[in-house]
């Protein structure tokens, strides 16, 4: 990795041919990232890649119209508005939530019953479970993440009878089987990531890393792994004296790491079941989160006072084919969190002059996964072809160069420390 510690003077340990404690720590973190990458390639690359491309090429044209027809059904939306949500606009989430729940609970019930009857799961069934876990176009995996995310941001989304009994259904129940520690969104996502807006101290911090470097991405994977298992967020809360958040997340860690696996083991009597069905989704989600966030906050630019330019350090995708209720606009998600997804187009139009002035990180007709791939493979021209230049003054070569510089730029504090 040329962007980190490339200017660090040789330590005495290095002069003697052995790594210093800091260098050894970095190697171990890098190795963790490599192991997570190998695991992803073995277990998750095919379910995500094949279904993603299948959806993009043809399946969206087959299932999309059917989904929209059912989603608009008045009886379904009446039930959602009357019994589930506090506001009618939240009814938009209902049908997709039903599909995610049905897929997750149905496939989970099947593998549990199979395990109890046969004593072990064959690999074909494990991979069938992974394909169901991801869903066509990532609709199940993405939906589970999106709804847990929405629950974390909208504490009064559900009617009291749900809020006071079940609580955040996707974040704290279904989420356990999608690699999400309960209360993760209502604690670390809100009180760390959004409080710091991806800045210094965030458990997702990445501006000390070159976002176009696979070697640096390995280090970032280790960082996100510590986040997904809960350790880094717990450390942040205890260091900052945020005991309420610490206790809530600690409760979530107890549920995720002790209670749920204990119950699953009692039911299945199988350690391999816990590894393949319960732990693997956390490893897959770790990679997915790292990949998305490398692109969501992939570019860095500063104003004349040395402050981060908000419309550059968070990305916005317009007219994307993989959007989930506004998740593509990560810029608005950070700096205009209260704007509902149906109002995003109007909000975005109000920002055009600012985007023109700063050459904002706005892209068209691209998925966040594709953006991350173009970043890491340094395909600046392809990335530039999706960039939206509101100034109308930049050539494709100008845009490609600008994106490359911004993707490799580190925070000044990290340059000094390097």
CSV table of C-alpha atoms in Angstrom, one decimal:
chain,number,residue,atom,x,y,z
A,1,UNK,CA,0.0,0.0,0.0
A,2,UNK,CA,1.8,3.1,-1.2
A,3,UNK,CA,-0.6,5.6,0.3
A,4,UNK,CA,-0.1,4.7,4.0
A,5,UNK,CA,3.1,4.9,5.9
A,6,UNK,CA,5.0,5.3,2.7
A,7,UNK,CA,7.0,8.1,4.3
A,8,UNK,CA,7.5,6.6,7.7
A,9,UNK,CA,11.2,6.4,8.8
A,10,UNK,CA,12.5,3.0,9.4
A,11,UNK,CA,12.1,1.9,13.0
A,12,UNK,CA,14.9,0.2,14.9
A,13,UNK,CA,13.0,-3.1,14.6
A,14,UNK,CA,12.7,-2.7,10.8
A,15,UNK,CA,16.5,-1.9,10.5
A,16,UNK,CA,17.1,-5.2,12.3
A,17,UNK,CA,14.9,-7.0,9.8
A,18,UNK,CA,11.9,-7.5,12.0
A,19,UNK,CA,8.6,-5.6,12.0
A,20,UNK,CA,7.8,-3.0,14.7
A,21,UNK,CA,4.6,-3.5,16.8
A,22,UNK,CA,2.8,-0.9,14.6
A,23,UNK,CA,4.0,-2.6,11.4
A,24,UNK,CA,3.0,-6.0,12.7
A,25,UNK,CA,-0.5,-4.7,13.6
A,26,UNK,CA,-0.9,-3.3,10.1
A,27,UNK,CA,0.1,-6.6,8.5
A,28,UNK,CA,-2.4,-8.5,10.7
A,29,UNK,CA,-5.2,-6.0,9.8
A,30,UNK,CA,-4.3,-6.4,6.1
A,31,UNK,CA,-4.4,-10.2,6.5
A,32,UNK,CA,-7.8,-10.0,8.1
A,33,UNK,CA,-9.0,-8.1,5.0
A,34,UNK,CA,-7.4,-10.7,2.7
A,35,UNK,CA,-9.2,-13.5,4.6
A,36,UNK,CA,-12.5,-11.7,4.4
A,37,UNK,CA,-11.9,-11.3,0.6
A,38,UNK,CA,-11.2,-14.9,0.1
A,39,UNK,CA,-14.3,-15.8,2.1
A,40,UNK,CA,-16.4,-13.4,0.0
A,41,UNK,CA,-15.1,-14.9,-3.2
A,42,UNK,CA,-15.9,-18.5,-2.1
A,43,UNK,CA,-19.3,-17.9,-0.6
A,44,UNK,CA,-20.8,-14.7,-1.7
A,45,UNK,CA,-19.4,-13.5,-5.1
A,46,UNK,CA,-21.6,-15.9,-7.1
A,47,UNK,CA,-24.9,-15.3,-5.3
A,48,UNK,CA,-24.4,-11.5,-5.4
A,49,UNK,CA,-22.8,-11.3,-8.9
A,50,UNK,CA,-25.1,-13.6,-10.8
A,51,UNK,CA,-28.3,-12.3,-9.3
A,52,UNK,CA,-27.2,-8.7,-9.7
A,53,UNK,CA,-26.4,-9.1,-13.4
A,54,UNK,CA,-29.5,-11.3,-13.9
A,55,UNK,CA,-31.7,-8.6,-12.5
A,56,UNK,CA,-30.0,-5.8,-14.5
A,57,UNK,CA,-30.2,-7.7,-17.8
A,58,UNK,CA,-33.6,-9.2,-17.7
A,59,UNK,CA,-35.3,-10.1,-14.4
A,60,UNK,CA,-36.2,-6.5,-13.5
A,61,UNK,CA,-38.4,-6.3,-16.7
A,62,UNK,CA,-40.2,-9.6,-15.6
A,63,UNK,CA,-40.7,-9.0,-11.9
A,64,UNK,CA,-40.7,-5.2,-11.8
A,65,UNK,CA,-44.2,-4.7,-13.2
A,66,UNK,CA,-45.7,-7.4,-11.1
A,67,UNK,CA,-44.1,-5.9,-8.0
A,68,UNK,CA,-45.4,-2.4,-8.8
A,69,UNK,CA,-48.9,-3.8,-9.5
A,70,UNK,CA,-49.1,-5.5,-6.1
A,71,UNK,CA,-47.4,-2.6,-4.3
A,72,UNK,CA,-50.1,-0.2,-5.5
A,73,UNK,CA,-53.0,-2.5,-4.3
A,74,UNK,CA,-55.2,-0.4,-2.2
A,75,UNK,CA,-56.2,-3.1,0.3
A,76,UNK,CA,-52.5,-3.8,1.0
A,77,UNK,CA,-51.7,-0.2,1.6
A,78,UNK,CA,-54.8,0.3,3.7
A,79,UNK,CA,-53.7,-2.4,6.1
A,80,UNK,CA,-50.2,-0.9,6.3
A,81,UNK,CA,-51.5,2.6,7.0
A,82,UNK,CA,-54.2,1.4,9.4
A,83,UNK,CA,-52.3,-1.1,11.5
A,84,UNK,CA,-48.6,-0.9,10.9
A,85,UNK,CA,-47.3,2.6,10.2
A,86,UNK,CA,-47.9,6.0,11.8
A,87,UNK,CA,-47.8,7.9,8.5
A,88,UNK,CA,-49.3,6.9,5.2
A,89,UNK,CA,-46.0,7.6,3.3
A,90,UNK,CA,-44.3,4.7,5.2
A,91,UNK,CA,-46.8,2.3,3.6
A,92,UNK,CA,-44.4,2.4,0.6
A,93,UNK,CA,-42.1,0.0,2.6
A,94,UNK,CA,-44.8,-2.6,3.4
A,95,UNK,CA,-44.9,-4.9,0.4
A,96,UNK,CA,-41.1,-5.1,0.1
A,97,UNK,CA,-40.9,-5.7,3.8
A,98,UNK,CA,-43.3,-8.7,3.4
A,99,UNK,CA,-41.2,-10.1,0.6
A,100,UNK,CA,-38.0,-9.8,2.6
A,101,UNK,CA,-39.6,-11.4,5.7
A,102,UNK,CA,-41.1,-14.2,3.7
A,103,UNK,CA,-37.8,-15.0,1.9
A,104,UNK,CA,-35.8,-14.9,5.1
A,105,UNK,CA,-38.2,-16.8,7.4
A,106,UNK,CA,-39.1,-19.3,4.8
A,107,UNK,CA,-35.5,-20.2,3.8
A,108,UNK,CA,-34.4,-20.2,7.4
A,109,UNK,CA,-37.2,-22.5,8.5
A,110,UNK,CA,-36.4,-24.9,5.6
A,111,UNK,CA,-32.7,-25.2,6.5
A,112,UNK,CA,-33.5,-25.7,10.2
A,113,UNK,CA,-35.9,-28.5,9.4
A,114,UNK,CA,-33.5,-30.1,7.0
A,115,UNK,CA,-30.7,-29.9,9.6
A,116,UNK,CA,-32.9,-31.6,12.2
A,117,UNK,CA,-34.0,-34.3,9.9
A,118,UNK,CA,-30.7,-35.1,8.2
A,119,UNK,CA,-28.1,-34.0,10.7
A,120,UNK,CA,-26.2,-31.8,8.3
A,121,UNK,CA,-26.6,-29.4,5.4
A,122,UNK,CA,-25.2,-30.3,2.0
A,123,UNK,CA,-23.3,-27.6,0.2
A,124,UNK,CA,-25.9,-27.2,-2.5
A,125,UNK,CA,-28.5,-26.3,0.1
A,126,UNK,CA,-26.1,-23.9,1.8
A,127,UNK,CA,-25.6,-22.1,-1.5
A,128,UNK,CA,-29.3,-22.2,-2.3
A,129,UNK,CA,-29.8,-20.4,1.1
A,130,UNK,CA,-27.2,-17.8,0.2
A,131,UNK,CA,-28.9,-17.2,-3.1
A,132,UNK,CA,-32.2,-16.7,-1.3
A,133,UNK,CA,-30.5,-14.5,1.3
A,134,UNK,CA,-29.2,-12.2,-1.5
A,135,UNK,CA,-32.4,-12.3,-3.6
A,136,UNK,CA,-32.9,-11.3,-7.2
A,137,UNK,CA,-30.8,-8.1,-7.8
A,138,UNK,CA,-29.8,-8.2,-4.1
A,139,UNK,CA,-33.5,-7.3,-3.3
A,140,UNK,CA,-33.6,-9.4,-0.1
A,141,UNK,CA,-30.2,-8.5,1.3
A,142,UNK,CA,-30.6,-4.8,0.3
A,143,UNK,CA,-34.1,-4.7,1.6
A,144,UNK,CA,-33.2,-6.1,5.0
A,145,UNK,CA,-30.4,-3.6,5.4
A,146,UNK,CA,-32.5,-0.7,4.1
A,147,UNK,CA,-35.4,-1.3,6.5
A,148,UNK,CA,-33.2,-1.8,9.5
A,149,UNK,CA,-31.6,1.5,8.4
A,150,UNK,CA,-34.9,3.2,8.2
A,151,UNK,CA,-36.0,2.0,11.6
A,152,UNK,CA,-32.8,3.4,13.1
A,153,UNK,CA,-33.6,6.8,11.6
A,154,UNK,CA,-37.3,6.9,12.2
A,155,UNK,CA,-38.0,5.8,15.8
A,156,UNK,CA,-41.7,6.5,15.6
A,157,UNK,CA,-42.3,4.8,12.2
A,158,UNK,CA,-44.4,2.0,13.6
A,159,UNK,CA,-47.7,2.3,15.5
A,160,UNK,CA,-47.4,2.0,19.3
A,161,UNK,CA,-48.6,-1.6,19.5
A,162,UNK,CA,-45.7,-2.7,17.3
A,163,UNK,CA,-43.2,-0.2,18.7
A,164,UNK,CA,-43.9,-1.3,22.3
A,165,UNK,CA,-43.9,-5.0,21.7
A,166,UNK,CA,-41.8,-6.1,18.7
A,167,UNK,CA,-39.9,-2.9,18.4
A,168,UNK,CA,-37.6,-2.5,15.3
A,169,UNK,CA,-38.4,-5.7,13.6
A,170,UNK,CA,-35.7,-5.6,10.9
A,171,UNK,CA,-33.0,-4.1,13.0
A,172,UNK,CA,-33.4,-6.3,16.1
A,173,UNK,CA,-35.0,-9.5,14.8
A,174,UNK,CA,-34.7,-10.3,11.1
A,175,UNK,CA,-31.4,-8.4,11.2
A,176,UNK,CA,-29.7,-11.1,13.3
A,177,UNK,CA,-29.8,-13.3,10.2
A,178,UNK,CA,-28.3,-10.6,8.0
A,179,UNK,CA,-25.2,-9.9,10.0
A,180,UNK,CA,-26.7,-7.0,12.0
A,181,UNK,CA,-26.1,-6.8,15.7
A,182,UNK,CA,-29.3,-5.6,17.3
A,183,UNK,CA,-29.5,-1.9,18.1
A,184,UNK,CA,-26.6,-1.2,15.8
A,185,UNK,CA,-28.4,1.4,13.7
A,186,UNK,CA,-30.1,3.2,16.7
A,187,UNK,CA,-26.7,3.5,18.4
A,188,UNK,CA,-23.5,3.4,16.4
A,189,UNK,CA,-25.1,4.5,13.0
A,190,UNK,CA,-26.9,7.5,14.4
A,191,UNK,CA,-24.6,8.5,17.3
A,192,UNK,CA,-21.3,7.9,15.5
A,193,UNK,CA,-21.5,7.7,11.7
A,194,UNK,CA,-24.0,10.6,11.4
A,195,UNK,CA,-22.7,12.6,14.3
A,196,UNK,CA,-19.2,12.6,12.7
A,197,UNK,CA,-20.4,12.4,9.0
A,198,UNK,CA,-17.8,9.8,8.2
A,199,UNK,CA,-15.1,12.0,9.7
A,200,UNK,CA,-12.3,11.3,12.1
A,201,UNK,CA,-13.3,8.9,14.9
A,202,UNK,CA,-16.1,7.2,12.9
A,203,UNK,CA,-16.0,3.4,13.0
A,204,UNK,CA,-16.4,3.7,9.2
A,205,UNK,CA,-13.6,6.3,8.8
A,206,UNK,CA,-11.7,5.9,5.5
A,207,UNK,CA,-10.1,9.2,4.6
A,208,UNK,CA,-6.8,8.0,5.9
A,209,UNK,CA,-6.9,5.4,3.1
A,210,UNK,CA,-6.6,5.6,-0.7
A,211,UNK,CA,-10.0,4.6,-1.9
A,212,UNK,CA,-8.6,3.4,-5.2
A,213,UNK,CA,-6.2,0.9,-3.6
A,214,UNK,CA,-7.0,-2.7,-3.0
A,215,UNK,CA,-4.3,-2.9,-0.4
A,216,UNK,CA,-6.0,-0.1,1.6
A,217,UNK,CA,-9.4,-1.7,1.1
A,218,UNK,CA,-8.0,-4.7,2.9
A,219,UNK,CA,-7.3,-2.5,5.9
A,220,UNK,CA,-10.7,-0.9,5.6
A,221,UNK,CA,-12.3,-4.4,5.7
A,222,UNK,CA,-10.7,-5.0,9.1
A,223,UNK,CA,-12.1,-1.7,10.3
A,224,UNK,CA,-15.6,-2.6,9.1
A,225,UNK,CA,-15.3,-6.0,10.6
A,226,UNK,CA,-14.7,-4.5,14.0
A,227,UNK,CA,-17.8,-2.3,13.4
A,228,UNK,CA,-20.1,-5.2,12.4
A,229,UNK,CA,-19.2,-7.3,15.4
A,230,UNK,CA,-19.7,-4.3,17.7
A,231,UNK,CA,-16.3,-3.9,19.2
A,232,UNK,CA,-15.2,-0.6,17.8
A,233,UNK,CA,-18.6,1.1,18.5
A,234,UNK,CA,-18.6,-0.2,22.1
A,235,UNK,CA,-15.0,1.2,22.5
A,236,UNK,CA,-16.1,4.6,21.1
A,237,UNK,CA,-19.1,4.8,23.4
A,238,UNK,CA,-17.2,3.9,26.6
A,239,UNK,CA,-14.3,6.3,25.7
A,240,UNK,CA,-16.8,9.1,25.1
A,241,UNK,CA,-18.8,8.4,28.2
A,242,UNK,CA,-22.0,7.5,26.2
A,243,UNK,CA,-23.2,4.9,28.6
A,244,UNK,CA,-26.8,4.8,27.4
A,245,UNK,CA,-25.7,3.9,23.9
A,246,UNK,CA,-23.0,1.6,25.2
A,247,UNK,CA,-25.5,-0.4,27.3
A,248,UNK,CA,-28.0,-0.7,24.5
A,249,UNK,CA,-25.4,-1.9,22.0
A,250,UNK,CA,-23.9,-4.2,24.6
A,251,UNK,CA,-27.4,-5.7,25.0
A,252,UNK,CA,-27.5,-6.1,21.2
A,253,UNK,CA,-24.1,-7.9,21.3
A,254,UNK,CA,-25.4,-10.3,24.0
A,255,UNK,CA,-28.4,-11.1,21.8
A,256,UNK,CA,-26.4,-11.6,18.7
A,257,UNK,CA,-23.3,-13.4,20.0
A,258,UNK,CA,-24.8,-15.4,23.0
A,259,UNK,CA,-28.6,-15.7,23.0
A,260,UNK,CA,-29.5,-16.3,19.3
A,261,UNK,CA,-26.6,-18.8,18.6
A,262,UNK,CA,-27.3,-20.6,21.8
A,263,UNK,CA,-30.9,-21.1,20.8
A,264,UNK,CA,-29.9,-22.1,17.3
A,265,UNK,CA,-27.5,-24.7,18.7
A,266,UNK,CA,-30.2,-26.1,21.0
A,267,UNK,CA,-32.5,-26.5,17.9
A,268,UNK,CA,-29.9,-27.8,15.4
A,269,UNK,CA,-27.1,-29.3,17.6
A,270,UNK,CA,-24.7,-28.3,14.9
A,271,UNK,CA,-21.6,-26.0,15.0
A,272,UNK,CA,-21.4,-26.1,11.2
A,273,UNK,CA,-25.0,-24.8,10.9
A,274,UNK,CA,-24.0,-21.8,13.1
A,275,UNK,CA,-21.0,-21.1,10.9
A,276,UNK,CA,-22.7,-21.4,7.5
A,277,UNK,CA,-26.2,-20.1,8.3
A,278,UNK,CA,-25.6,-17.6,11.1
A,279,UNK,CA,-22.0,-16.4,11.0
A,280,UNK,CA,-21.4,-16.3,7.2
A,281,UNK,CA,-24.1,-13.6,6.6
A,282,UNK,CA,-22.2,-11.3,9.0
A,283,UNK,CA,-19.0,-11.9,7.0
A,284,UNK,CA,-20.8,-11.3,3.8
A,285,UNK,CA,-22.5,-8.2,5.1
A,286,UNK,CA,-19.1,-6.9,6.3
A,287,UNK,CA,-17.7,-7.1,2.8
A,288,UNK,CA,-20.9,-5.5,1.4
A,289,UNK,CA,-20.8,-2.6,3.8
A,290,UNK,CA,-17.1,-2.0,3.2
A,291,UNK,CA,-17.6,-2.0,-0.6
A,292,UNK,CA,-20.6,0.4,-0.5
A,293,UNK,CA,-18.9,2.9,1.9
A,294,UNK,CA,-15.7,3.0,0.0
A,295,UNK,CA,-17.8,4.5,-2.8
A,296,UNK,CA,-20.4,6.4,-0.7
A,297,UNK,CA,-17.5,8.5,0.8
A,298,UNK,CA,-14.9,7.8,-1.9
A,299,UNK,CA,-14.0,11.4,-2.8
A,300,UNK,CA,-12.4,14.2,-0.8
A,301,UNK,CA,-12.2,17.9,-1.5
A,302,UNK,CA,-11.6,20.9,0.8
A,303,UNK,CA,-12.7,24.6,0.7
A,304,UNK,CA,-10.4,27.6,1.0
A,305,UNK,CA,-10.5,27.2,4.8
A,306,UNK,CA,-9.5,23.6,4.7
A,307,UNK,CA,-12.9,22.2,5.6
A,308,UNK,CA,-14.5,19.2,3.9
A,309,UNK,CA,-16.9,20.1,1.1
A,310,UNK,CA,-20.1,18.2,1.9
A,311,UNK,CA,-21.3,17.7,-1.6
A,312,UNK,CA,-18.0,16.1,-2.6
A,313,UNK,CA,-17.3,13.8,0.4
A,314,UNK,CA,-20.7,12.0,0.1
A,315,UNK,CA,-22.0,10.7,-3.2
A,316,UNK,CA,-25.3,11.0,-4.9
A,317,UNK,CA,-26.6,8.7,-7.6
A,318,UNK,CA,-29.5,9.8,-9.8
A,319,UNK,CA,-31.5,7.6,-12.1
A,320,UNK,CA,-30.0,4.5,-10.7
A,321,UNK,CA,-31.5,1.1,-11.2
A,322,UNK,CA,-30.7,-0.3,-7.8
A,323,UNK,CA,-32.1,2.4,-5.5
A,324,UNK,CA,-33.9,1.5,-2.3
A,325,UNK,CA,-36.2,4.3,-1.2
A,326,UNK,CA,-33.6,7.0,-1.7
A,327,UNK,CA,-30.5,5.1,-0.4
A,328,UNK,CA,-28.7,6.1,-3.6
A,329,UNK,CA,-28.5,9.7,-2.5
A,330,UNK,CA,-26.0,9.3,0.3
A,331,UNK,CA,-25.3,13.0,0.2
A,332,UNK,CA,-28.8,13.9,1.2
A,333,UNK,CA,-28.8,11.1,3.7
A,334,UNK,CA,-26.1,12.8,5.6
A,335,UNK,CA,-26.8,16.4,5.1
A,336,UNK,CA,-30.6,16.5,4.6
A,337,UNK,CA,-31.6,13.4,6.6
A,338,UNK,CA,-35.2,14.4,7.1
A,339,UNK,CA,-36.0,14.7,3.3
A,340,UNK,CA,-38.2,11.7,2.4
A,341,UNK,CA,-37.2,9.7,-0.6
A,342,UNK,CA,-40.2,10.9,-2.7
A,343,UNK,CA,-39.1,14.5,-2.2
A,344,UNK,CA,-35.5,13.9,-3.2
A,345,UNK,CA,-35.8,15.1,-6.8
A,346,UNK,CA,-37.1,18.4,-5.7
A,347,UNK,CA,-34.4,18.7,-3.0
A,348,UNK,CA,-31.7,17.8,-5.5
A,349,UNK,CA,-32.9,20.5,-7.9
A,350,UNK,CA,-32.4,23.0,-5.2
A,351,UNK,CA,-28.8,22.0,-4.9
A,352,UNK,CA,-27.8,22.4,-8.5
A,353,UNK,CA,-26.0,25.7,-8.1
A,354,UNK,CA,-23.9,24.3,-5.2
A,355,UNK,CA,-23.1,21.2,-7.2
A,356,UNK,CA,-22.1,23.4,-10.1
A,357,UNK,CA,-19.8,25.5,-7.9
A,358,UNK,CA,-18.0,22.6,-6.3
A,359,UNK,CA,-18.2,19.9,-9.0
A,360,UNK,CA,-20.2,17.7,-6.6
A,361,UNK,CA,-19.9,13.9,-6.5
A,362,UNK,CA,-23.1,13.2,-8.5
A,363,UNK,CA,-23.3,10.2,-10.9
A,364,UNK,CA,-26.1,9.0,-13.2
A,365,UNK,CA,-27.3,5.5,-14.1
A,366,UNK,CA,-24.8,3.5,-12.0
A,367,UNK,CA,-25.0,1.3,-9.0
A,368,UNK,CA,-23.0,1.8,-5.8
A,369,UNK,CA,-21.4,-1.6,-6.4
A,370,UNK,CA,-20.3,-0.6,-10.0
A,371,UNK,CA,-18.9,2.7,-8.6
A,372,UNK,CA,-16.8,0.9,-6.0
A,373,UNK,CA,-15.5,-1.5,-8.7
A,374,UNK,CA,-14.5,1.4,-11.0
A,375,UNK,CA,-12.8,3.1,-8.0
A,376,UNK,CA,-10.8,0.1,-7.0
A,377,UNK,CA,-9.9,-0.9,-10.5
A,378,UNK,CA,-8.9,2.7,-11.3
A,379,UNK,CA,-11.2,2.9,-14.3
A,380,UNK,CA,-11.5,6.7,-14.2
A,381,UNK,CA,-12.8,7.1,-17.7
A,382,UNK,CA,-15.6,4.7,-17.1
A,383,UNK,CA,-16.4,6.4,-13.8
A,384,UNK,CA,-16.2,9.8,-15.6
A,385,UNK,CA,-18.8,8.6,-18.2
A,386,UNK,CA,-21.4,8.4,-15.4
A,387,UNK,CA,-20.4,11.7,-13.7
A,388,UNK,CA,-22.9,14.6,-13.9
A,389,UNK,CA,-21.1,17.9,-14.6
A,390,UNK,CA,-23.5,20.7,-13.7
A,391,UNK,CA,-21.0,23.3,-14.7
A,392,UNK,CA,-20.8,22.1,-18.2
A,393,UNK,CA,-17.1,23.1,-18.3
A,394,UNK,CA,-15.2,19.9,-17.8
A,395,UNK,CA,-14.1,17.5,-20.5
A,396,UNK,CA,-14.2,13.7,-19.9
A,397,UNK,CA,-10.4,13.8,-19.3
A,398,UNK,CA,-10.8,16.6,-16.8
A,399,UNK,CA,-13.5,14.7,-14.9
A,400,UNK,CA,-11.4,11.5,-14.9
A,401,UNK,CA,-8.4,13.3,-13.5
A,402,UNK,CA,-10.5,15.2,-10.9
A,403,UNK,CA,-12.1,11.9,-9.7
A,404,UNK,CA,-8.7,10.2,-9.5
A,405,UNK,CA,-7.2,13.0,-7.4
A,406,UNK,CA,-10.2,13.1,-5.1
A,407,UNK,CA,-10.3,9.4,-4.6
A,408,UNK,CA,-6.6,9.3,-3.6
A,409,UNK,CA,-6.6,12.4,-1.5
A,410,UNK,CA,-6.1,11.9,2.3
A,411,UNK,CA,-7.3,14.1,5.1
A,412,UNK,CA,-4.4,16.5,5.9
A,413,UNK,CA,-4.2,15.2,9.5
A,414,UNK,CA,-3.6,11.8,8.2
A,415,UNK,CA,-0.9,13.0,5.7
A,416,UNK,CA,1.0,14.5,8.7
A,417,UNK,CA,0.6,11.3,10.7
A,418,UNK,CA,1.7,9.1,7.7
